[in-house]
Short mmCIF file of C-alpha atoms and ligand atoms in Angstrom, two decimals:
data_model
loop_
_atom_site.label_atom_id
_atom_site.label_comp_id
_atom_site.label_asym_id
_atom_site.label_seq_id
_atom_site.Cartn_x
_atom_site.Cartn_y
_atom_site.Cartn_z
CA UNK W 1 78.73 84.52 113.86
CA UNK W 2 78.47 81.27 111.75
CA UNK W 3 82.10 80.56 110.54
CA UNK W 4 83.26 78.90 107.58
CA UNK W 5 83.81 75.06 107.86
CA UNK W 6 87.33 73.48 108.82
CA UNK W 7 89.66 72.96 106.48
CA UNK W 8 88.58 75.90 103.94
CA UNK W 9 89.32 79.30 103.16
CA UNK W 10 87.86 82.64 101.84
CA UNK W 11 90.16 84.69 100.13
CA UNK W 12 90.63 88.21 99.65
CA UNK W 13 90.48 90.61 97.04
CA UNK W 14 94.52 90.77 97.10
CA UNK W 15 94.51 86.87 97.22
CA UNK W 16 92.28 86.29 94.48
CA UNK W 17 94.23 88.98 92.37
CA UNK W 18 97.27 86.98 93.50
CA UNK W 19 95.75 83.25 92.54
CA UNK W 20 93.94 84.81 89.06
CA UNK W 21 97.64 85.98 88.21
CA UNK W 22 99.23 82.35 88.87
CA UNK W 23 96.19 80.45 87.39
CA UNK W 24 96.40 82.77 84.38
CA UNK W 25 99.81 81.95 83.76
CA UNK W 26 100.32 78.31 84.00
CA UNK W 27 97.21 78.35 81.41
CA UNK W 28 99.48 80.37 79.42
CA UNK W 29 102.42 77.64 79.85
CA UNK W 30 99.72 75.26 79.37
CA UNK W 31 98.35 76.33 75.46
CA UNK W 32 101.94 77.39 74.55
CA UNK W 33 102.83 73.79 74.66
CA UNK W 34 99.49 72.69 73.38
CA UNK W 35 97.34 71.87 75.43
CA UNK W 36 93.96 72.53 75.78
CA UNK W 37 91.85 73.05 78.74
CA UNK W 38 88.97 70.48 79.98
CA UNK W 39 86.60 70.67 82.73
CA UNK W 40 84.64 67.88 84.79
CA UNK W 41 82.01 68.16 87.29
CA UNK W 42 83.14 68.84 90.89
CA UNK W 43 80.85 65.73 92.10
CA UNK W 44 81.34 62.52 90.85
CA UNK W 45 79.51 59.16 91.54
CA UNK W 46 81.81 57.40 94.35
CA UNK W 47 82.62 54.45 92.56
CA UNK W 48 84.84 56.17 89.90
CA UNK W 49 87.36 56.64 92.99
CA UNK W 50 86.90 53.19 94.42
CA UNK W 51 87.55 52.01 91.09
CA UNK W 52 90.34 53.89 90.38
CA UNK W 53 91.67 54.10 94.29
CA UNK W 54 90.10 50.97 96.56
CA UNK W 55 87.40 51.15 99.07
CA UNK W 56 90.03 52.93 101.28
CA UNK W 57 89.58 55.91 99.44
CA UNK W 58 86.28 56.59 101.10
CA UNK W 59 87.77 57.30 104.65
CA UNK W 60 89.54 60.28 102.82
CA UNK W 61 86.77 61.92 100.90
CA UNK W 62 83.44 64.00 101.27
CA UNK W 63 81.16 60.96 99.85
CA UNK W 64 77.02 61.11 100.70
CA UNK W 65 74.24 59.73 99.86
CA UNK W 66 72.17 62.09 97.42
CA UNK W 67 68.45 62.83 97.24
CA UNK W 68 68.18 60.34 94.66
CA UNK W 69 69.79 57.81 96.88
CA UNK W 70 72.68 57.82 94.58
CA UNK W 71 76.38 57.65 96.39
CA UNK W 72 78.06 60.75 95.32
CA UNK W 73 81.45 62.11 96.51
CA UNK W 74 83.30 65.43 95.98
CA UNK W 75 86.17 64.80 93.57
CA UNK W 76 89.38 63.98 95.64
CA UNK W 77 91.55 65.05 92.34
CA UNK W 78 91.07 65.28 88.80
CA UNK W 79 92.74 62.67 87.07
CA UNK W 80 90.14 59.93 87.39
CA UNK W 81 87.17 62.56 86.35
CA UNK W 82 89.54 63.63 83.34
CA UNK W 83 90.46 59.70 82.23
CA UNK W 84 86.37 58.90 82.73
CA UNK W 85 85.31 62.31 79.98
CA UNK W 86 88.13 60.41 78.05
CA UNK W 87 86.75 56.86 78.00
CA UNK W 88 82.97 58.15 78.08
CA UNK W 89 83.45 61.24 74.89
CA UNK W 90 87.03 61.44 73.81
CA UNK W 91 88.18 58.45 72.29
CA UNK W 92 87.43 59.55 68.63
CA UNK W 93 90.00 62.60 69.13
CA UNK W 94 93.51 62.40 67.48
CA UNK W 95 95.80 61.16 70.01
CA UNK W 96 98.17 62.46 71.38
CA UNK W 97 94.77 63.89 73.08
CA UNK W 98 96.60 67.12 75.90
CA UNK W 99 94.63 68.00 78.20
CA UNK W 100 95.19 70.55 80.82
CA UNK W 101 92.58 71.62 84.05
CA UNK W 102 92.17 73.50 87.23
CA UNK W 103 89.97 72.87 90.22
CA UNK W 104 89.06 72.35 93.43
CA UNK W 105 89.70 69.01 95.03
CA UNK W 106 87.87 67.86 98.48
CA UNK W 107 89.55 65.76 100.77
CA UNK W 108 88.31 65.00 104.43
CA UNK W 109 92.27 65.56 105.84
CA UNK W 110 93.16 67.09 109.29
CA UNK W 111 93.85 70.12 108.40
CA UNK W 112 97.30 72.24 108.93
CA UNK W 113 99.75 74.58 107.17
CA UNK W 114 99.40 73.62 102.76
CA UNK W 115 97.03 70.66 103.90
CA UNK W 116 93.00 71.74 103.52
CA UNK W 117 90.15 69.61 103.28
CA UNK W 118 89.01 72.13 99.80
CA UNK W 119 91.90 73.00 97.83
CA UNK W 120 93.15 73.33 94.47
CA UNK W 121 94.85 71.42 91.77
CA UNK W 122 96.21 71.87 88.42
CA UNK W 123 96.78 69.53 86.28
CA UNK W 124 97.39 67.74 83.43
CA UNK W 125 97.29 64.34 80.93
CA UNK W 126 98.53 63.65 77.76
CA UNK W 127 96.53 60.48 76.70
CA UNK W 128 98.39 58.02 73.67
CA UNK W 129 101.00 55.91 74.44
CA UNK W 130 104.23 55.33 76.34
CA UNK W 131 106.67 56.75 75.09
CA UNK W 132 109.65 58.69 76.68
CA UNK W 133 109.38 61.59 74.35
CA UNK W 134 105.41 62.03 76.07
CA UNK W 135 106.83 61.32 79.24
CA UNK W 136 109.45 64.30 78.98
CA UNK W 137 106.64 66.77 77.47
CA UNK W 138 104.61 66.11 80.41
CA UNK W 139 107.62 66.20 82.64
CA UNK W 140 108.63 69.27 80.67
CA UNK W 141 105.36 71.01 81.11
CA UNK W 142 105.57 70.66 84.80
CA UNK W 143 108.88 72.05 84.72
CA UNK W 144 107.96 75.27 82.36
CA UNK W 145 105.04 75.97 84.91
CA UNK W 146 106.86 76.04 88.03
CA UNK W 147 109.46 78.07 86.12
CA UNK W 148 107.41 80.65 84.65
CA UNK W 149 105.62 81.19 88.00
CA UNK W 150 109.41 82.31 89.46
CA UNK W 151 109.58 79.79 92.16
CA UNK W 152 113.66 78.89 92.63
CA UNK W 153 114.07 76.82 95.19
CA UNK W 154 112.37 73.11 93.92
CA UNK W 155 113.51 69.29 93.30
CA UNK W 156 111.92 67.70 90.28
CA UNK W 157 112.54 63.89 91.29
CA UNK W 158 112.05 61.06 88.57
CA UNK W 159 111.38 57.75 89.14
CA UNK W 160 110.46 54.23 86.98
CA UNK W 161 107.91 52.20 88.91
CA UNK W 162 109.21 49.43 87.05
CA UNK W 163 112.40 48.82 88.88
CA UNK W 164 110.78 48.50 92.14
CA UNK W 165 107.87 46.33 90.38
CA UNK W 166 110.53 43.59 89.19
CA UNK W 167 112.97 43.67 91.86
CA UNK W 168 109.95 42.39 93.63
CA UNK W 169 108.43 40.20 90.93
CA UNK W 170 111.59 38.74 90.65
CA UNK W 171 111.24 37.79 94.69
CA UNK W 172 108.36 36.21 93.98
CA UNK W 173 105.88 39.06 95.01
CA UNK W 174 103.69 40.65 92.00
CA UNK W 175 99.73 42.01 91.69
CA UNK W 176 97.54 42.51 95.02
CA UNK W 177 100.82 41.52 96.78
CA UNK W 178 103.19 44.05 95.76
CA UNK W 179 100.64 46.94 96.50
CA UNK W 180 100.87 47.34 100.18
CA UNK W 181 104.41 46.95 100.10
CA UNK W 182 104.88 49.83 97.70
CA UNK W 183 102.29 51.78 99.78
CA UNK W 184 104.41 51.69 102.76
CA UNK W 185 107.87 52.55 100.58
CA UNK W 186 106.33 55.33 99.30
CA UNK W 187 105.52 56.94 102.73
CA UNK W 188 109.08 55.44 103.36
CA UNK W 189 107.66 53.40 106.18
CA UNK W 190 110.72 51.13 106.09
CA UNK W 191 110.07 48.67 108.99
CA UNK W 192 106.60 48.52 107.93
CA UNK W 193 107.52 47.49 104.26
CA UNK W 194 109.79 44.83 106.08
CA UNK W 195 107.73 43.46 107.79
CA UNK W 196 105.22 42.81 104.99
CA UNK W 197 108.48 41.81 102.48
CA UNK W 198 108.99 38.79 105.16
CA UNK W 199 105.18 38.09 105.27
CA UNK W 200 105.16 37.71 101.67
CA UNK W 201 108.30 34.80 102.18
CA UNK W 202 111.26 37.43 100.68
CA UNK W 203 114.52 36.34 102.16
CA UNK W 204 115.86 39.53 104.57
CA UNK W 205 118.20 40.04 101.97
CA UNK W 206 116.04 40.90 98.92
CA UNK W 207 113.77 43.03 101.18
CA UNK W 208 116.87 45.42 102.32
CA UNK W 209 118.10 45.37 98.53
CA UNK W 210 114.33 46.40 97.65
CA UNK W 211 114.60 49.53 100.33
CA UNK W 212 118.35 50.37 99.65
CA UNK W 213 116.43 50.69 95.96
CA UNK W 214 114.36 53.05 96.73
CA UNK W 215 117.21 55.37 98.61
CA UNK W 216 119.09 55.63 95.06
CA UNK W 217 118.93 59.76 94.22
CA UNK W 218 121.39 61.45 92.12
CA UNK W 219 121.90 62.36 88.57
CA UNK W 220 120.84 59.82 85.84
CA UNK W 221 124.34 58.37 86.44
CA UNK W 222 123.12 56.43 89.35
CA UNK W 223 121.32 54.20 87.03
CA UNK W 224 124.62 52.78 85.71
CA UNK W 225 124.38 50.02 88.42
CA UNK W 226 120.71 49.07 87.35
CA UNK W 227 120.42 46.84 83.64
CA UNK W 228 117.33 46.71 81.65
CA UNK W 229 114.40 48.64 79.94
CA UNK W 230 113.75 50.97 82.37
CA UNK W 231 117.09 52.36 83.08
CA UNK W 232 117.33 53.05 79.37
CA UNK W 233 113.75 54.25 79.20
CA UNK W 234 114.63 57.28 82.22
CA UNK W 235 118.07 57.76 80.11
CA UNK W 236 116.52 58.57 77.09
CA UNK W 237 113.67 60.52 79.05
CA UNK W 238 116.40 62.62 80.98
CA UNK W 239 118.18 63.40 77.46
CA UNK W 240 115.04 64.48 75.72
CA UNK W 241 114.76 66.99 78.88
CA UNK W 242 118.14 68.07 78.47
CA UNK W 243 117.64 69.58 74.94
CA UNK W 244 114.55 70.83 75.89
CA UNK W 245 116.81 72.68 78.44
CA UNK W 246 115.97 71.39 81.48
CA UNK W 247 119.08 70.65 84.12
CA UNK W 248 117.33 70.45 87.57
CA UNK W 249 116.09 66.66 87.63
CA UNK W 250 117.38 64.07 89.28
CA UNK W 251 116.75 60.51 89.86
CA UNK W 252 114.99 59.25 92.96
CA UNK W 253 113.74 56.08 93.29
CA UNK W 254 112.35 56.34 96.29
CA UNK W 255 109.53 57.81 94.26
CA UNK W 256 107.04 55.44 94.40
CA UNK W 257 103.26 56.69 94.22
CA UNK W 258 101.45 53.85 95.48
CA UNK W 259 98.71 53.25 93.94
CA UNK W 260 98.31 50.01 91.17
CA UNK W 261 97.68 51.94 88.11
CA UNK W 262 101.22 54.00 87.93
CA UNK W 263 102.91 51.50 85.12
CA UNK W 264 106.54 53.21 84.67
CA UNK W 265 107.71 56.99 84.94
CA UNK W 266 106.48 58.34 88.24
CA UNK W 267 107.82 61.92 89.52
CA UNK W 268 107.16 64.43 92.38
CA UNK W 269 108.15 68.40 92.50
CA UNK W 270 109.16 69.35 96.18
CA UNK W 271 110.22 72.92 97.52
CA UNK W 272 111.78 72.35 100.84
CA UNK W 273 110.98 75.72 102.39
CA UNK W 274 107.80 74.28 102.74
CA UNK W 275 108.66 71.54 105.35
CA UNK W 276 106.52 68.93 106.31
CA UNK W 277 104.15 69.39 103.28
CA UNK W 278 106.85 70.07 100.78
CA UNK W 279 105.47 68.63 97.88
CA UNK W 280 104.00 70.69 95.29
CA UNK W 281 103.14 68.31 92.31
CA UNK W 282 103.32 64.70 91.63
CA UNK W 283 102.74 62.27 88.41
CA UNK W 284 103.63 59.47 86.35
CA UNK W 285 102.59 57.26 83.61
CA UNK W 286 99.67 55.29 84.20
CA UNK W 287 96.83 52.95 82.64
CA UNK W 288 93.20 54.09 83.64
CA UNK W 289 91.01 53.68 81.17
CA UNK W 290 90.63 49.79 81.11
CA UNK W 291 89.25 50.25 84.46
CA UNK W 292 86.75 52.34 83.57
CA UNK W 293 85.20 50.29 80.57
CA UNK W 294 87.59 51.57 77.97
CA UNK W 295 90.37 50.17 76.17
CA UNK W 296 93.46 50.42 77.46
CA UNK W 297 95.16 53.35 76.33
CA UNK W 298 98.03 54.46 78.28
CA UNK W 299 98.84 58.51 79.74
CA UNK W 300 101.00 60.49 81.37
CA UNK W 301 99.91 63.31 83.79
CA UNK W 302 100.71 65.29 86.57
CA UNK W 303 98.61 67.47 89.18
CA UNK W 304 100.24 70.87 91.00
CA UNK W 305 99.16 71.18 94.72
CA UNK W 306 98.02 75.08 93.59
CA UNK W 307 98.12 76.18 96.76
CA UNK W 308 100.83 75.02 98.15
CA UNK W 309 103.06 75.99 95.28
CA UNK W 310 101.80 79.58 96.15
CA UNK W 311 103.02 79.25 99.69
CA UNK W 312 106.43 78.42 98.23
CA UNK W 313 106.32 81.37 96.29
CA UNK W 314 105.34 83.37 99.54
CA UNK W 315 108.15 81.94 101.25
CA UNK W 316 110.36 82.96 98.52
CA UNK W 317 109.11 86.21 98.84
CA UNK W 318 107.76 86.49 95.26
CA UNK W 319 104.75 88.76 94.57
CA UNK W 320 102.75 89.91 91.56
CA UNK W 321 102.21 93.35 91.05
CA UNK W 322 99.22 94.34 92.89
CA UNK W 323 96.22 95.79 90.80
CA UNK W 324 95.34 99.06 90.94
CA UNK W 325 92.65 101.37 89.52
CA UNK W 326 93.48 103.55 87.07
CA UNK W 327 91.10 106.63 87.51
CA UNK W 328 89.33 107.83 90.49
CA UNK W 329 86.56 110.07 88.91
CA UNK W 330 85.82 112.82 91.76
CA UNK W 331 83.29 115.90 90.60
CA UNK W 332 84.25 118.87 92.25
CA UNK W 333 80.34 119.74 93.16
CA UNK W 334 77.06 118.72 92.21
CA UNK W 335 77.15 121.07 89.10
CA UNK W 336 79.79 118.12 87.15
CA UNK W 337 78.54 115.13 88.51
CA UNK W 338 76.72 114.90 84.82
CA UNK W 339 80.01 115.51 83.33
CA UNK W 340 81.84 112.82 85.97
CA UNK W 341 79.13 109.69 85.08
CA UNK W 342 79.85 110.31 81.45
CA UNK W 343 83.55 110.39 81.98
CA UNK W 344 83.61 107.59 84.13
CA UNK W 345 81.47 105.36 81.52
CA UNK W 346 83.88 106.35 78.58
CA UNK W 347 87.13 105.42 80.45
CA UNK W 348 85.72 101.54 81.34
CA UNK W 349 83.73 101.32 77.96
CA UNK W 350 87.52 102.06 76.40
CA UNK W 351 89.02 99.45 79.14
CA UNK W 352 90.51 102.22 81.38
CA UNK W 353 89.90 100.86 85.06
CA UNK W 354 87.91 103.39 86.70
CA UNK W 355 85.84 104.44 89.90
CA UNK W 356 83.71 107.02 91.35
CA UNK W 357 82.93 108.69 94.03
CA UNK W 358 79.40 106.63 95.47
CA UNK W 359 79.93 107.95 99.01
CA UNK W 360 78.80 111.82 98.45
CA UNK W 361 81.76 112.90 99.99
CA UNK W 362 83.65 116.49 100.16
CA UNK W 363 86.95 116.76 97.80
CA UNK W 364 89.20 116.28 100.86
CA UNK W 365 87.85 112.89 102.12
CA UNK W 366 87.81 111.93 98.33
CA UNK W 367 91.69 112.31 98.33
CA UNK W 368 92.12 110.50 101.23
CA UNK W 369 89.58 107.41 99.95
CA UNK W 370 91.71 107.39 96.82
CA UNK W 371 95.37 107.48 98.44
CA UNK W 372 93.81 104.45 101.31
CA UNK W 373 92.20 102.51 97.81
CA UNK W 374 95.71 102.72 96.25
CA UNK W 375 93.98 104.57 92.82
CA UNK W 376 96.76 105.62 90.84
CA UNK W 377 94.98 109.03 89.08
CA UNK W 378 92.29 111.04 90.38
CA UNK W 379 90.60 112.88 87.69
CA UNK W 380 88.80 115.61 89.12
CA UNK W 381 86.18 117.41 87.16
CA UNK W 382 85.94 120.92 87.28
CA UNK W 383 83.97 123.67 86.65
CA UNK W 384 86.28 126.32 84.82
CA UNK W 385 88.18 123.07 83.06
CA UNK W 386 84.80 121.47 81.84
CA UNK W 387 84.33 124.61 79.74
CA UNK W 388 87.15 123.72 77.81
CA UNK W 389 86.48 120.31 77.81
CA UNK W 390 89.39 119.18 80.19
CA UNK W 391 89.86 117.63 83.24
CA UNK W 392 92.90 117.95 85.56
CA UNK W 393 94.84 114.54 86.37
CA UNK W 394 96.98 114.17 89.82
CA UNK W 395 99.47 111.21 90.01
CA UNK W 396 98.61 109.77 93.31
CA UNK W 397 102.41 108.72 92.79
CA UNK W 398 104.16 111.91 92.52
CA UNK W 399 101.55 114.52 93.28
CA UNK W 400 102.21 115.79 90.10
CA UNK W 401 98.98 117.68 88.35
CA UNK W 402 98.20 118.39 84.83
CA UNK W 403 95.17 119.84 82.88
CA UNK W 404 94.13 117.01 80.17
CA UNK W 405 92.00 117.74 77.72
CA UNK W 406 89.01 114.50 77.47
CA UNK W 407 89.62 113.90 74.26
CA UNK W 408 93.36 112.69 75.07
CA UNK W 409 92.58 111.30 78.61
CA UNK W 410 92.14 107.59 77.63
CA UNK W 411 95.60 107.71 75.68
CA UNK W 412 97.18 109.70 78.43
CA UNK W 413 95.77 106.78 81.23
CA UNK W 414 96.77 104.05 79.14
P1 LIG S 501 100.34 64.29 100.23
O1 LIG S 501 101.29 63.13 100.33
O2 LIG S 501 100.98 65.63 100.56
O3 LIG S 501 99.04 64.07 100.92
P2 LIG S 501 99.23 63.31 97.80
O4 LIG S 501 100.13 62.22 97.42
O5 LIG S 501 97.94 63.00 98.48
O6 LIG S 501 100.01 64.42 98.67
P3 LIG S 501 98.39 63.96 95.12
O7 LIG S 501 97.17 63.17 95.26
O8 LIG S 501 99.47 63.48 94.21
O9 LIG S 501 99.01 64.25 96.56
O10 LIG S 501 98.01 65.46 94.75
C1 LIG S 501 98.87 66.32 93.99
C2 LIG S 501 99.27 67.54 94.79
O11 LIG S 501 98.12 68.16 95.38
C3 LIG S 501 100.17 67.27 95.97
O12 LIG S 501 101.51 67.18 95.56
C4 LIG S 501 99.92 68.46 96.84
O13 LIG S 501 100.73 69.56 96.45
C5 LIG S 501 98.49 68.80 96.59
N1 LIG S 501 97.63 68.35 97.68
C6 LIG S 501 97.22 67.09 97.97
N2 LIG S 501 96.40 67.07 99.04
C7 LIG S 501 96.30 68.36 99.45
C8 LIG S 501 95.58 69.02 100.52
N3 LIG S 501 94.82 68.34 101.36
N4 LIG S 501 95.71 70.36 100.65
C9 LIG S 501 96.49 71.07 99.79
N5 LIG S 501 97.17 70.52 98.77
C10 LIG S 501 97.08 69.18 98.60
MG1 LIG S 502 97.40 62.97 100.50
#
């Protein structure tokens, strides 16, 4: 048997049903805060993630050489694909430009429980300028998609990259510098981040201030010890949210992101019922485009681990309603199988799910297929009730049976 390779999944009928459902209705949350939908290509020339990420990056993803010689990768995430349509096609659009897209992603990870090497994001930037009023849309939009899905049990943490950034600028430490350290604080490697604090000639005492920073969590209140733009900046973000009618944020600091191009608001979603790899969604405010041959033009985005955020809703013990087919068509003997196609055709041309019998088998086993399949109605065509130009209906449900004539069937199914 040749098996699927590590780190990816085939899913079932009831899965897909299940993911269709989700992905159908963060779309929804998606337009009815208006944004639209984009889509990139799932490969992507290798140095659009260098660029964006360092050479590191390569370690982590499915990068090859292609026929054409060319160095190709599968796309680790969707943000740098979505910033490069931007800079390469979109520039001409009004801005605000709100963007919204789902995905796979590839990443060459050891695999475990919500960590696969192909899994799915979605996402989404709103391209203009920085402003808190984007920030808390895009924040907001996060918010109204985990909400809508029914998950309870989640943290939305906020962050400004900018406290962190001049706390250490004001040691001395800025640029190429700062990088690692913020790396390392946002894996909360503390001794590591020390130890690269002293390197970089901060006194022990500015390098435990920097990591007692980054333990500050709370309500925006916390901020009152901290002066300066971005204090204000997260107060007025945290206020817009507040008449949008969001209550669950808090501040975290300790949010970091590490990677250069985050400029100020950075936030993460996590739902701790999902342990180890509790984080469901992370973003921030960033500036992409210069490095990608465009002007500088400055977003804010966010991607949802998919996946994961459906094993929190597992865990929760949420599930959608599972589909069902309407009609089972079953002919009681050769004689109405005529009758039975043409049923069968008008009930899906009018958008009634239906089926039919394609095994040949006896009336009995038919009942027995349809109860297994989970078919809500059998509709079984019958000599005598042909005549008359009915059918009779049985509620798999209740067992209940009633003579329909065809002409009403469709109404009576729907
Ligand atoms: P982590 O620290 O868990 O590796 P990350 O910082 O690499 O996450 P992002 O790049 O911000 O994550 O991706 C956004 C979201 O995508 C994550 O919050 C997570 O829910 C999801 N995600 C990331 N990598 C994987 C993976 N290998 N398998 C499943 N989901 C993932
Ligand atoms: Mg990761």
């Amino acid at each position: 048997m040749i098996q699927r390779p590590r780190g990816t999944r085939d899913f079932t009928p009831e899965e897909m049903e299940t993911r269709r459902y989700y992905e159908a209705m963060m779309r929804s949350a998606c337009v009815s805060h208006g944004f639209r939908e984009v889509q990139t290509p799932i490969f992507e020339h290798t140095e659009l993630f260098t660029t964006k990420s360092g050479p590191g990056i390569i370690e982590e993803i499915y990068a090859f050489k292609d026929k054409g010689d060319r160095d190709i990768c599968l796309r680790p995430e969707l943000t740098a694909s979505v910033i490069r349509f931007f800079v390469n096609d979109l520039t001409n659009y009004p801005r605000p430009l709100k963007m919204f897209y789902y995905g796979p992603c590839f990443r060459y990870e050891r695999p475990q429980a919500g960590r696969y090497r192909e899994f799915y994001q979605f996402g989404a930037e709103a391209i203009g300028s920085p402003t808190p009023e984007m920030d808390a849309e895009v924040i907001g939009l996060a918010a109204s998609i985990l909400e809508r899905t029914g998950l309870k049990d989640y943290r939305i943490r906020v962050g400004h990259i900018g406290l962190l950034k001049g706390m250490l600028r004001t040691a001395g430490v800025e640029g190429d510098q700062a990088l690692p350290i913020l790396q390392k604080l946002d894996k909360k490697m503390y001794d590591e981040a020390r130890t690269l604090m002293e390197a970089a000639g901060m006194s022990i005492e500015s390098a435990e201030r920097v990591i007692a920073m980054t333990k500050v969590t709370g309500p925006i209140e916390v901020l009152k010890d901290f002066e300066g733009e971005a204090r204000t900046y997260l107060e007025e973000v945290f206020e817009i949210l507040g008449h949008y009618g969001f209550r669950n944020l808090e501040v975290d600091l300790g949010v970091v992101r590490g990677l250069a191009y985050y400029t100020g608001m950075v936030f993460e979603v996590d739902a701790p019922k999902l342990g180890a790899e509790k984080q469901i969604c992370g973003g921030g405010s960033y500036s992409l485009s210069e490095l990608f041959g465009g002007e500088k033009v400055f977003s804010t985005g966010f991607a949802i681990g998919f996946d994961r955020t459906l094993l929190a809703l597992e865990k929760e013990g949420v599930a959608p309603k599972r589909f069902r087919v309407k009609a089972y068509v079953v002919p009681v003997n050769e004689g109405t199988r005529k009758k039975a196609y043409e049923i069968t055709a008008m009930l899906r041309r009018e958008g009634v799910s239906a089926d039919m019998d394609l095994m040949r088998r006896n009336m009995g086993k038919n009942f027995k297929y349809a109860d297994a399949a989970g078919v809500e109605n059998v509709i079984i065509v019958g000599e005598k009730e042909i005549e008359t130009n009915s059918v009779n209906v049985r509620d798999m449900s209740t067992g209940e049976q009633i003579l329909v004539p065809i002409e009403g069937l469709v109404a009576r199914l729907k």
